[in-house]
Amino acid sequence: MPVLVMKFGGTSVATTDRIRRAAKRVGVEVAKGYDVIVIVSAMSGETNKLVGLVGETSPLYDAREYDAVVSSGENVTAGLMALTLQEMDVPARSWQGWQVPVKTTSAHSAARIEDIPPDNITAKFAEGMRVAVVAGFQGISPEGRITTLGRGGSDTTAVAFAAAFDAERCDIYTDVDGVYTTDPRICDKARRLDRIAFEEMLELASLGAKVLQTRSVELAMRYNVKLRVLSSFEEQSDDAGTLVCAEEEIMESNVVNGIAYSRDEAKMTLISVADRPGIAAAIFGPLSEAGVNVDMIVQNISEEGRTDMTFSCPTDQVLRAEKALQEAKERGDINYHDLVADTNVAKVSAVGIGMRSQSGVAARMFRTLSDEGVNIKVIATSEIKISVLIDRKYMELAVQALHDAFELDKSA
Ligand code: ASP
Ligand code: MG
């Protein structure tokens, strides 16, 4: 029988009533003839609570025990979901990660799935079980310890199961009804997309659109898993939600399909550093060792052998960045006059695979911002994305203006 993967996020399993609602949807797919693998998150708020308990107990915790504790929220929902399905006369069984087994690396709290042997679950399907309810977010390391996949990791569990079982589709049920052209909370013209290409979704997810864990989109792209994002709170038709798929499966597409933003960016400038071979390595090496996620980088024209170097990173990494650079200066590896951090900036990005073949997108973006009187501080581009750093107070204005300029309220 064909296999379907259905993933329910924390808000969709927040109470026993909601679990019942989710189970009914599973029942509908079972009635259509699918064997279903249900991946569940912890009830909403549970994982945060568990993370808090670990911190209270041991500030510099052992990562193996952190995983043992925070993975437990999913065990509860997996059992409850299996019980609910059984109450509805659907043959169902729950599985924790290690029972499947979901084999992962031993990078605790950020493990990667390496293999999911399908045999155990497939054998149960052959015996008449119709639904395998699997606890998301967790696996087992080569050492036999419980691991977790990083926050939001149940999405990745779901996609990995879809790939391992060659599922027809992977449906991600959540509290929004799909992927939008931008955040509807700051732009009332935001429109739900029927389809979005993997590459675009990957950019949007890593730019801060929180609907899917970035890693899950990477995996879906690699294994060509058809991913659908849809609401568990609305009645669903077969074409509900947003399909994340290969670009060949999208007939018509706008040049720009999404405007993303990120509020918590900081701009850091090293003033007057010696411009010599190796200087970038001497600056960005220590930053990377300190775990600073540098995003945009600009090196100015140098005058008399000295230059300014500007980069952006998340606001909560500014202190770490300052410390790493200060230490490099004290060691004599780099030399600068001053280090200036500007934490009142935001990043706004336009994303679209159409940019590959259409020119003028950057010019249109810059013109739009200039018409609104918004000054651009840093620019970065990739093949399908243009990002700018601007004053945070103009962020919403910029998102709305760009949404209008690229006519994202109209479908292609
Ligand atoms: N429960 C985990 C979290 O809150 C994993 C997930 O829900 O995807 O991060
Ligand atoms: Mg999530």
CSV table of C-alpha atoms and ligand atoms in Angstrom, one decimal:
chain,number,residue,atom,x,y,z
A,1,MET,CA,0.0,0.0,0.0
A,2,PRO,CA,1.2,3.5,-0.6
A,3,VAL,CA,2.7,5.3,2.3
A,4,LEU,CA,1.9,8.8,3.5
A,5,VAL,CA,3.8,10.8,6.1
A,6,MET,CA,1.7,13.2,8.3
A,7,LYS,CA,3.5,15.4,10.8
A,8,PHE,CA,1.6,17.3,13.5
A,9,GLY,CA,3.4,20.2,15.2
A,10,GLY,CA,3.1,21.2,18.8
A,11,THR,CA,0.0,23.4,18.5
A,12,SER,CA,-1.8,20.6,16.6
A,13,VAL,CA,-1.3,18.2,19.5
A,14,ALA,CA,-1.6,20.7,22.3
A,15,THR,CA,-4.5,19.0,24.0
A,16,THR,CA,-6.2,15.6,23.9
A,17,ASP,CA,-9.0,17.3,21.9
A,18,ARG,CA,-6.6,18.5,19.3
A,19,ILE,CA,-4.9,15.1,19.2
A,20,ARG,CA,-8.4,13.6,18.5
A,21,ARG,CA,-8.9,16.1,15.7
A,22,ALA,CA,-5.5,15.2,14.2
A,23,ALA,CA,-6.2,11.5,14.6
A,24,LYS,CA,-9.5,12.0,12.6
A,25,ARG,CA,-7.4,13.4,9.7
A,26,VAL,CA,-5.2,10.4,9.9
A,27,GLY,CA,-8.2,8.2,9.8
A,28,VAL,CA,-9.4,9.8,6.6
A,29,GLU,CA,-6.1,9.0,4.8
A,30,VAL,CA,-6.2,5.4,6.2
A,31,ALA,CA,-9.7,5.0,4.8
A,32,LYS,CA,-8.3,6.1,1.4
A,33,GLY,CA,-5.9,3.2,1.5
A,34,TYR,CA,-2.7,4.7,2.7
A,35,ASP,CA,-0.4,3.2,5.4
A,36,VAL,CA,0.4,6.2,7.4
A,37,ILE,CA,3.5,7.2,9.4
A,38,VAL,CA,2.5,10.0,11.8
A,39,ILE,CA,5.3,12.1,13.2
A,40,VAL,CA,4.4,14.1,16.3
A,41,SER,CA,6.0,17.0,18.1
A,42,ALA,CA,5.7,17.5,21.8
A,43,MET,CA,2.6,19.4,23.1
A,44,SER,CA,3.2,23.1,22.5
A,45,GLY,CA,5.3,24.6,25.3
A,46,GLU,CA,6.5,21.2,26.6
A,47,THR,CA,9.9,21.3,25.0
A,48,ASN,CA,10.6,24.8,26.3
A,49,LYS,CA,9.6,23.7,29.7
A,50,LEU,CA,11.9,20.7,29.6
A,51,VAL,CA,14.8,22.9,28.3
A,52,GLY,CA,14.1,25.2,31.3
A,53,LEU,CA,14.2,22.3,33.8
A,54,VAL,CA,17.6,21.2,32.5
A,55,GLY,CA,19.0,24.7,32.8
A,56,GLU,CA,17.7,25.1,36.4
A,57,THR,CA,19.3,21.8,37.3
A,58,SER,CA,22.6,22.1,35.6
A,59,PRO,CA,23.7,25.3,33.9
A,60,LEU,CA,26.6,23.7,32.1
A,61,TYR,CA,24.7,20.5,31.4
A,62,ASP,CA,25.9,17.2,30.0
A,63,ALA,CA,24.4,17.2,26.4
A,64,ARG,CA,23.6,13.5,26.6
A,65,GLU,CA,21.3,14.1,29.6
A,66,TYR,CA,19.8,17.3,28.0
A,67,ASP,CA,18.7,15.1,25.1
A,68,ALA,CA,17.4,12.4,27.4
A,69,VAL,CA,15.2,15.0,29.1
A,70,VAL,CA,14.1,17.2,26.1
A,71,SER,CA,13.3,14.3,23.8
A,72,SER,CA,10.6,13.1,26.3
A,73,GLY,CA,7.9,15.5,25.3
A,74,GLU,CA,7.5,13.6,22.0
A,75,ASN,CA,7.2,10.3,23.7
A,76,VAL,CA,4.0,11.4,25.5
A,77,THR,CA,2.3,12.6,22.3
A,78,ALA,CA,3.3,9.5,20.4
A,79,GLY,CA,1.7,7.3,23.0
A,80,LEU,CA,-1.4,9.5,23.2
A,81,MET,CA,-1.8,9.6,19.4
A,82,ALA,CA,-1.6,5.8,19.2
A,83,LEU,CA,-4.2,5.4,21.9
A,84,THR,CA,-6.5,7.9,20.2
A,85,LEU,CA,-6.3,6.1,16.9
A,86,GLN,CA,-6.9,2.7,18.7
A,87,GLU,CA,-10.0,4.3,20.3
A,88,MET,CA,-11.2,5.0,16.7
A,89,ASP,CA,-10.5,1.4,15.7
A,90,VAL,CA,-7.5,2.3,13.6
A,91,PRO,CA,-4.7,-0.3,14.2
A,92,ALA,CA,-1.9,1.9,15.4
A,93,ARG,CA,1.3,1.6,17.4
A,94,SER,CA,3.8,4.2,18.8
A,95,TRP,CA,7.5,4.1,18.2
A,96,GLN,CA,10.3,6.1,20.0
A,97,GLY,CA,13.2,7.0,17.8
A,98,TRP,CA,15.5,4.2,19.1
A,99,GLN,CA,12.9,1.6,18.5
A,100,VAL,CA,12.7,2.2,14.8
A,101,PRO,CA,15.7,2.9,14.9
A,102,VAL,CA,16.4,6.4,13.8
A,103,LYS,CA,20.1,6.3,13.6
A,104,THR,CA,21.9,9.6,14.0
A,105,THR,CA,25.3,11.1,14.6
A,106,SER,CA,26.4,11.6,18.2
A,107,ALA,CA,26.2,15.5,18.0
A,108,HIS,CA,23.9,15.8,20.9
A,109,SER,CA,21.2,18.5,20.6
A,110,ALA,CA,22.1,18.9,17.0
A,111,ALA,CA,22.3,15.4,15.6
A,112,ARG,CA,21.9,14.5,12.0
A,113,ILE,CA,19.9,11.5,10.8
A,114,GLU,CA,22.2,9.0,9.1
A,115,ASP,CA,19.8,6.1,8.4
A,116,ILE,CA,16.3,4.9,9.0
A,117,PRO,CA,16.1,1.1,8.3
A,118,PRO,CA,12.4,0.6,7.3
A,119,ASP,CA,12.2,-3.1,8.1
A,120,ASN,CA,10.6,-3.0,11.6
A,121,ILE,CA,7.8,-0.7,10.6
A,122,THR,CA,7.3,-2.3,7.2
A,123,ALA,CA,6.9,-5.7,8.9
A,124,LYS,CA,4.2,-4.3,11.2
A,125,PHE,CA,2.4,-2.8,8.2
A,126,ALA,CA,2.5,-6.2,6.6
A,127,GLU,CA,0.8,-7.6,9.7
A,128,GLY,CA,-2.1,-5.2,9.4
A,129,MET,CA,-0.9,-2.2,11.5
A,130,ARG,CA,-2.1,0.9,9.5
A,131,VAL,CA,-0.5,3.7,11.4
A,132,ALA,CA,3.0,4.0,12.9
A,133,VAL,CA,3.1,6.9,15.2
A,134,VAL,CA,6.7,8.0,15.6
A,135,ALA,CA,8.1,10.5,18.2
A,136,GLY,CA,9.7,13.3,16.2
A,137,PHE,CA,12.9,15.2,17.0
A,138,GLN,CA,14.8,12.2,18.4
A,139,GLY,CA,17.1,9.3,17.5
A,140,ILE,CA,19.9,7.1,18.7
A,141,SER,CA,23.6,7.7,18.5
A,142,PRO,CA,26.2,5.0,17.5
A,143,GLU,CA,27.0,4.8,21.2
A,144,GLY,CA,23.4,3.9,21.9
A,145,ARG,CA,22.4,7.2,23.6
A,146,ILE,CA,19.2,9.2,22.8
A,147,THR,CA,19.9,12.2,20.6
A,148,THR,CA,17.8,15.2,19.5
A,149,LEU,CA,17.9,17.0,16.1
A,150,GLY,CA,17.8,20.6,17.1
A,151,ARG,CA,14.8,22.8,17.8
A,152,GLY,CA,12.0,22.3,15.2
A,153,GLY,CA,13.6,18.9,14.4
A,154,SER,CA,10.3,17.0,14.0
A,155,ASP,CA,10.0,18.5,10.5
A,156,THR,CA,13.3,16.8,9.6
A,157,THR,CA,12.2,13.5,11.2
A,158,ALA,CA,9.1,13.7,8.9
A,159,VAL,CA,11.0,14.3,5.7
A,160,ALA,CA,13.6,11.7,6.6
A,161,PHE,CA,10.8,9.1,7.0
A,162,ALA,CA,9.2,10.2,3.8
A,163,ALA,CA,12.5,9.6,2.0
A,164,ALA,CA,13.2,6.3,3.8
A,165,PHE,CA,9.7,4.9,3.0
A,166,ASP,CA,9.4,6.4,-0.4
A,167,ALA,CA,6.2,8.1,0.7
A,168,GLU,CA,3.8,9.6,-1.8
A,169,ARG,CA,3.9,12.9,0.1
A,170,CYS,CA,4.9,14.4,3.4
A,171,ASP,CA,2.2,16.6,4.9
A,172,ILE,CA,3.2,19.0,7.6
A,173,TYR,CA,0.2,20.1,9.7
A,174,THR,CA,0.8,23.3,11.5
A,175,ASP,CA,-1.0,26.4,12.8
A,176,VAL,CA,-0.7,28.4,9.6
A,177,ASP,CA,-2.4,27.3,6.4
A,178,GLY,CA,0.7,27.4,4.2
A,179,VAL,CA,3.7,29.4,3.1
A,180,TYR,CA,3.1,33.1,2.5
A,181,THR,CA,4.8,35.6,0.2
A,182,THR,CA,5.7,37.5,3.4
A,183,ASP,CA,4.6,37.6,7.0
A,184,PRO,CA,0.9,38.4,7.0
A,185,ARG,CA,1.3,40.1,10.4
A,186,ILE,CA,3.3,42.9,8.9
A,187,CYS,CA,1.9,43.0,5.4
A,188,ASP,CA,-1.9,42.6,4.9
A,189,LYS,CA,-1.4,41.9,1.2
A,190,ALA,CA,0.6,38.8,1.9
A,191,ARG,CA,-0.7,35.9,-0.2
A,192,ARG,CA,-0.5,32.1,0.4
A,193,LEU,CA,1.6,30.4,-2.3
A,194,ASP,CA,0.1,27.3,-3.9
A,195,ARG,CA,3.6,26.1,-4.7
A,196,ILE,CA,7.1,27.1,-3.9
A,197,ALA,CA,10.4,25.6,-5.1
A,198,PHE,CA,12.7,23.8,-2.7
A,199,GLU,CA,15.5,26.4,-3.3
A,200,GLU,CA,13.2,29.3,-2.5
A,201,MET,CA,11.8,27.6,0.6
A,202,LEU,CA,15.4,26.9,1.7
A,203,GLU,CA,16.3,30.6,1.4
A,204,LEU,CA,13.1,31.7,3.2
A,205,ALA,CA,13.6,29.1,6.0
A,206,SER,CA,17.2,30.1,6.6
A,207,LEU,CA,16.2,33.8,6.4
A,208,GLY,CA,13.9,33.3,9.4
A,209,ALA,CA,10.5,32.2,8.0
A,210,LYS,CA,9.9,29.8,10.8
A,211,VAL,CA,7.4,27.4,9.2
A,212,LEU,CA,9.9,24.6,8.4
A,213,GLN,CA,13.2,23.7,10.0
A,214,THR,CA,15.9,24.5,7.4
A,215,ARG,CA,17.4,21.1,7.5
A,216,SER,CA,14.1,19.5,6.6
A,217,VAL,CA,13.9,21.5,3.4
A,218,GLU,CA,17.5,20.5,2.5
A,219,LEU,CA,16.6,16.9,2.9
A,220,ALA,CA,13.4,17.2,0.9
A,221,MET,CA,15.3,18.8,-1.9
A,222,ARG,CA,18.0,16.1,-1.8
A,223,TYR,CA,15.5,13.2,-1.9
A,224,ASN,CA,12.8,15.0,-3.9
A,225,VAL,CA,10.2,14.6,-1.2
A,226,LYS,CA,7.0,16.3,-2.0
A,227,LEU,CA,6.3,18.5,1.1
A,228,ARG,CA,3.0,20.0,1.8
A,229,VAL,CA,2.5,22.6,4.5
A,230,LEU,CA,-1.1,23.0,5.7
A,231,SER,CA,-3.3,23.9,8.7
A,232,SER,CA,-4.6,21.4,11.1
A,233,PHE,CA,-7.3,23.8,12.1
A,234,GLU,CA,-9.2,24.1,8.9
A,235,GLU,CA,-11.2,21.7,6.7
A,236,GLN,CA,-8.8,20.5,4.0
A,237,SER,CA,-9.3,19.8,0.4
A,238,ASP,CA,-6.7,17.9,-1.7
A,239,ASP,CA,-5.1,21.1,-2.9
A,240,ALA,CA,-4.9,22.9,0.4
A,241,GLY,CA,-1.8,24.5,1.8
A,242,THR,CA,1.4,25.1,0.0
A,243,LEU,CA,3.3,22.4,-1.9
A,244,VAL,CA,7.1,22.7,-1.6
A,245,CYS,CA,8.4,20.9,-4.7
A,246,ALA,CA,11.0,20.8,-7.5
A,247,GLU,CA,11.0,23.9,-9.7
A,248,GLU,CA,10.1,21.8,-12.7
A,249,GLU,CA,6.7,21.2,-11.1
A,250,ILE,CA,5.9,24.9,-11.0
A,251,MET,CA,4.5,26.1,-14.3
A,252,GLU,CA,4.3,29.8,-13.7
A,253,SER,CA,6.3,31.7,-11.2
A,254,ASN,CA,6.8,35.4,-10.3
A,255,VAL,CA,10.4,36.7,-10.5
A,256,VAL,CA,10.3,37.3,-6.7
A,257,ASN,CA,8.2,34.9,-4.7
A,258,GLY,CA,8.9,35.9,-1.1
A,259,ILE,CA,10.0,38.9,1.0
A,260,ALA,CA,11.7,37.7,4.2
A,261,TYR,CA,13.0,39.7,7.1
A,262,SER,CA,15.0,39.2,10.2
A,263,ARG,CA,14.8,41.7,13.0
A,264,ASP,CA,17.7,40.5,15.1
A,265,GLU,CA,20.7,41.3,13.0
A,266,ALA,CA,23.7,43.4,14.1
A,267,LYS,CA,26.2,45.2,11.9
A,268,MET,CA,29.7,45.2,13.2
A,269,THR,CA,32.5,47.3,11.7
A,270,LEU,CA,36.2,47.0,12.3
A,271,ILE,CA,37.6,50.4,11.7
A,272,SER,CA,41.0,50.8,10.1
A,273,VAL,CA,42.4,47.3,9.8
A,274,ALA,CA,45.6,46.7,8.0
A,275,ASP,CA,44.8,45.6,4.4
A,276,ARG,CA,47.2,42.7,3.8
A,277,PRO,CA,46.9,39.2,2.5
A,278,GLY,CA,45.4,37.0,5.1
A,279,ILE,CA,43.5,39.7,7.0
A,280,ALA,CA,40.1,38.3,6.2
A,281,ALA,CA,41.2,34.9,7.4
A,282,ALA,CA,42.6,36.4,10.6
A,283,ILE,CA,39.3,38.1,11.3
A,284,PHE,CA,36.8,35.5,10.3
A,285,GLY,CA,38.7,32.5,11.5
A,286,PRO,CA,38.4,33.4,15.2
A,287,LEU,CA,34.8,34.5,14.7
A,288,SER,CA,33.9,31.1,13.3
A,289,GLU,CA,35.8,29.3,16.1
A,290,ALA,CA,33.7,31.3,18.5
A,291,GLY,CA,30.5,30.1,16.9
A,292,VAL,CA,29.6,33.4,15.4
A,293,ASN,CA,27.3,33.0,12.3
A,294,VAL,CA,28.6,35.7,10.0
A,295,ASP,CA,26.2,36.5,7.2
A,296,MET,CA,27.1,39.5,5.1
A,297,ILE,CA,30.6,40.9,4.6
A,298,VAL,CA,31.8,44.1,3.1
A,299,GLN,CA,35.4,45.2,2.8
A,300,ASN,CA,35.8,48.9,1.9
A,301,ILE,CA,38.3,50.3,-0.5
A,302,SER,CA,41.5,50.8,1.3
A,303,GLU,CA,43.4,54.0,1.7
A,304,GLU,CA,47.1,53.9,2.6
A,305,GLY,CA,47.0,50.2,3.3
A,306,ARG,CA,44.1,50.4,5.8
A,307,THR,CA,40.5,49.5,5.3
A,308,ASP,CA,37.2,49.1,7.1
A,309,MET,CA,35.6,45.7,7.4
A,310,THR,CA,31.9,45.3,8.0
A,311,PHE,CA,30.0,42.2,8.7
A,312,SER,CA,26.6,41.2,10.1
A,313,CYS,CA,25.7,38.5,12.6
A,314,PRO,CA,22.7,37.7,14.9
A,315,THR,CA,22.3,40.3,17.7
A,316,ASP,CA,22.7,37.7,20.4
A,317,GLN,CA,26.2,36.9,19.1
A,318,VAL,CA,27.6,40.4,19.3
A,319,LEU,CA,29.3,39.9,22.7
A,320,ARG,CA,30.9,36.7,21.5
A,321,ALA,CA,32.1,38.4,18.4
A,322,GLU,CA,33.6,41.3,20.3
A,323,LYS,CA,35.4,39.0,22.7
A,324,ALA,CA,36.8,36.9,19.8
A,325,LEU,CA,38.1,40.0,18.0
A,326,GLN,CA,39.5,41.6,21.1
A,327,GLU,CA,41.4,38.4,21.9
A,328,ALA,CA,42.7,38.2,18.3
A,329,LYS,CA,43.9,41.8,18.7
A,330,GLU,CA,45.6,41.1,22.0
A,331,ARG,CA,47.4,38.1,20.4
A,332,GLY,CA,48.6,40.6,17.7
A,333,ASP,CA,46.9,38.6,14.9
A,334,ILE,CA,44.8,41.6,13.8
A,335,ASN,CA,45.0,45.3,14.4
A,336,TYR,CA,42.2,47.8,14.3
A,337,HIS,CA,41.4,51.2,15.7
A,338,ASP,CA,37.9,50.6,16.8
A,339,LEU,CA,35.1,48.1,16.7
A,340,VAL,CA,31.6,49.5,16.3
A,341,ALA,CA,28.5,47.4,16.8
A,342,ASP,CA,25.1,48.7,15.4
A,343,THR,CA,22.3,46.6,16.8
A,344,ASN,CA,19.5,48.7,15.4
A,345,VAL,CA,19.5,47.1,12.0
A,346,ALA,CA,17.3,44.5,10.2
A,347,LYS,CA,17.7,42.4,7.1
A,348,VAL,CA,15.2,42.4,4.4
A,349,SER,CA,15.5,39.9,1.5
A,350,ALA,CA,13.8,39.2,-1.8
A,351,VAL,CA,13.8,35.6,-2.9
A,352,GLY,CA,12.9,34.1,-6.2
A,353,ILE,CA,14.3,31.5,-8.7
A,354,GLY,CA,13.2,33.8,-11.5
A,355,MET,CA,16.2,36.0,-10.6
A,356,ARG,CA,18.4,33.5,-12.4
A,357,SER,CA,17.0,34.4,-15.7
A,358,GLN,CA,15.8,38.0,-15.2
A,359,SER,CA,17.9,41.0,-14.8
A,360,GLY,CA,17.0,44.2,-13.1
A,361,VAL,CA,15.7,42.7,-9.9
A,362,ALA,CA,18.3,44.3,-7.7
A,363,ALA,CA,17.9,47.7,-9.4
A,364,ARG,CA,14.1,47.5,-8.8
A,365,MET,CA,14.7,46.6,-5.2
A,366,PHE,CA,17.1,49.5,-4.6
A,367,ARG,CA,14.9,52.0,-6.4
A,368,THR,CA,11.9,51.0,-4.3
A,369,LEU,CA,13.8,51.5,-1.1
A,370,SER,CA,15.3,54.8,-2.2
A,371,ASP,CA,11.8,56.0,-3.1
A,372,GLU,CA,10.8,55.3,0.5
A,373,GLY,CA,13.8,57.1,1.8
A,374,VAL,CA,15.3,54.0,3.2
A,375,ASN,CA,19.1,53.9,3.3
A,376,ILE,CA,20.8,50.6,2.5
A,377,LYS,CA,23.8,49.8,4.7
A,378,VAL,CA,25.0,46.5,3.4
A,379,ILE,CA,24.0,44.4,0.4
A,380,ALA,CA,24.5,40.7,-0.2
A,381,THR,CA,23.3,38.6,-3.1
A,382,SER,CA,23.1,35.0,-4.1
A,383,GLU,CA,21.7,33.5,-7.4
A,384,ILE,CA,18.1,33.6,-6.1
A,385,LYS,CA,18.3,36.2,-3.3
A,386,ILE,CA,19.1,39.8,-2.6
A,387,SER,CA,19.4,40.9,1.0
A,388,VAL,CA,19.9,44.4,2.4
A,389,LEU,CA,20.6,45.6,5.8
A,390,ILE,CA,18.7,48.7,6.8
A,391,ASP,CA,17.7,50.6,9.9
A,392,ARG,CA,15.3,48.5,11.9
A,393,LYS,CA,12.7,51.2,12.2
A,394,TYR,CA,12.1,51.0,8.4
A,395,MET,CA,11.8,47.2,8.3
A,396,GLU,CA,8.0,46.9,8.0
A,397,LEU,CA,7.9,49.8,5.5
A,398,ALA,CA,10.5,48.1,3.4
A,399,VAL,CA,8.7,44.8,3.4
A,400,GLN,CA,5.4,46.4,2.4
A,401,ALA,CA,7.0,48.5,-0.3
A,402,LEU,CA,8.9,45.6,-1.8
A,403,HIS,CA,5.8,43.4,-1.7
A,404,ASP,CA,4.0,46.0,-3.7
A,405,ALA,CA,6.9,46.7,-6.1
A,406,PHE,CA,7.2,43.0,-7.1
A,407,GLU,CA,3.4,42.6,-7.2
A,408,LEU,CA,3.5,39.6,-4.9
A,409,ASP,CA,-0.2,40.0,-4.1
A,410,LYS,CA,-0.9,38.8,-7.7
A,411,SER,CA,-0.2,35.2,-8.7
A,412,ALA,CA,1.9,34.6,-11.9
B,1,ASP,N1,9.5,19.7,20.2
B,1,ASP,C1,10.7,20.1,19.5
B,1,ASP,C2,10.8,21.6,19.6
B,1,ASP,O1,9.9,22.3,20.1
B,1,ASP,C3,10.8,19.6,18.1
B,1,ASP,C4,9.7,20.0,17.2
B,1,ASP,O2,8.6,20.3,17.7
B,1,ASP,O3,9.9,20.1,16.0
B,1,ASP,O4,11.7,22.2,19.1
B,2,MG,MG,8.1,23.6,14.1
